């Protein structure tokens, strides 16, 4: 779980601000087709630990196909805000 406010600059030089709060977070390596599995794992964890999901999943591609052509080198983080 994370407590923070985060400002993100995307490739279009836009800025997004995420509200401070608690977030469940998971990282995975590999192609983006694995995102659904990662989100399902976060939802299962939240349910098992009686956490209320308070928003939509947020995906951060730390290393994506703009940086590498090797799927297994891609690194993605998924966060879900919870209470």
PDB file of C-alpha atoms in Angstrom, residues 1-4 6 18-28 35 37-60 62 76-83:
ATOM      1  CA  UNK A   1       0.000   0.000   0.000  1.00  0.00           C
ATOM      2  CA  UNK A   2       1.200   3.473  -0.800  1.00  0.00           C
ATOM      3  CA  UNK A   3       0.432   6.877   0.675  1.00  0.00           C
ATOM      4  CA  UNK A   4       1.382   9.639  -1.722  1.00  0.00           C
ATOM      5  CA  UNK A   6       2.106  11.614  -7.688  1.00  0.00           C
ATOM      6  CA  UNK A  18      -3.031  11.274  -8.754  1.00  0.00           C
ATOM      7  CA  UNK A  19      -4.711  11.892  -5.422  1.00  0.00           C
ATOM      8  CA  UNK A  20      -2.903  10.961  -2.230  1.00  0.00           C
ATOM      9  CA  UNK A  21      -4.191   7.810  -0.628  1.00  0.00           C
ATOM     10  CA  UNK A  22      -3.721   4.079  -0.329  1.00  0.00           C
ATOM     11  CA  UNK A  23      -2.987   2.095  -3.468  1.00  0.00           C
ATOM     12  CA  UNK A  24      -2.469  -1.604  -4.024  1.00  0.00           C
ATOM     13  CA  UNK A  25       0.337  -2.042  -6.502  1.00  0.00           C
ATOM     14  CA  UNK A  26       1.722  -4.888  -8.579  1.00  0.00           C
ATOM     15  CA  UNK A  27       4.575  -5.000 -11.099  1.00  0.00           C
ATOM     16  CA  UNK A  28       4.921  -7.520 -13.894  1.00  0.00           C
ATOM     17  CA  UNK A  35      -2.518  -6.649 -17.549  1.00  0.00           C
ATOM     18  CA  UNK A  37      -4.231 -11.125 -14.921  1.00  0.00           C
ATOM     19  CA  UNK A  38      -2.431  -8.504 -12.790  1.00  0.00           C
ATOM     20  CA  UNK A  39      -5.645  -6.520 -12.218  1.00  0.00           C
ATOM     21  CA  UNK A  40      -7.503  -9.709 -11.273  1.00  0.00           C
ATOM     22  CA  UNK A  41      -4.775 -10.518  -8.712  1.00  0.00           C
ATOM     23  CA  UNK A  42      -5.084  -7.041  -7.155  1.00  0.00           C
ATOM     24  CA  UNK A  43      -8.870  -7.350  -6.949  1.00  0.00           C
ATOM     25  CA  UNK A  44      -8.582 -10.793  -5.340  1.00  0.00           C
ATOM     26  CA  UNK A  45      -6.068  -9.435  -2.811  1.00  0.00           C
ATOM     27  CA  UNK A  46      -8.348  -6.505  -1.981  1.00  0.00           C
ATOM     28  CA  UNK A  47     -11.306  -8.838  -1.454  1.00  0.00           C
ATOM     29  CA  UNK A  48      -9.293 -11.273   0.693  1.00  0.00           C
ATOM     30  CA  UNK A  49      -8.098  -8.423   2.926  1.00  0.00           C
ATOM     31  CA  UNK A  50     -11.486  -6.650   3.121  1.00  0.00           C
ATOM     32  CA  UNK A  51     -10.274  -3.545   1.291  1.00  0.00           C
ATOM     33  CA  UNK A  52     -12.741  -1.413  -0.645  1.00  0.00           C
ATOM     34  CA  UNK A  53     -11.656  -0.499  -4.160  1.00  0.00           C
ATOM     35  CA  UNK A  54     -12.337   3.215  -4.580  1.00  0.00           C
ATOM     36  CA  UNK A  55     -11.393   3.827  -8.215  1.00  0.00           C
ATOM     37  CA  UNK A  56     -10.234   2.380 -11.492  1.00  0.00           C
ATOM     38  CA  UNK A  57      -6.936   0.583 -12.077  1.00  0.00           C
ATOM     39  CA  UNK A  58      -4.061   2.802 -13.199  1.00  0.00           C
ATOM     40  CA  UNK A  59      -1.398   1.402 -15.514  1.00  0.00           C
ATOM     41  CA  UNK A  60       2.182   2.681 -15.617  1.00  0.00           C
ATOM     42  CA  UNK A  62       7.873   1.840 -16.974  1.00  0.00           C
ATOM     43  CA  UNK A  76       4.391  -2.527 -16.094  1.00  0.00           C
ATOM     44  CA  UNK A  77       2.933  -1.404 -12.777  1.00  0.00           C
ATOM     45  CA  UNK A  78      -0.775  -1.538 -11.991  1.00  0.00           C
ATOM     46  CA  UNK A  79      -2.259   0.394  -9.060  1.00  0.00           C
ATOM     47  CA  UNK A  80      -5.761   0.380  -7.636  1.00  0.00           C
ATOM     48  CA  UNK A  81      -6.889   2.939  -5.038  1.00  0.00           C
ATOM     49  CA  UNK A  82      -8.371   1.342  -1.891  1.00  0.00           C
ATOM     50  CA  UNK A  83      -9.739   2.186   1.551  1.00  0.00           C
TER      51      UNK A  83
END
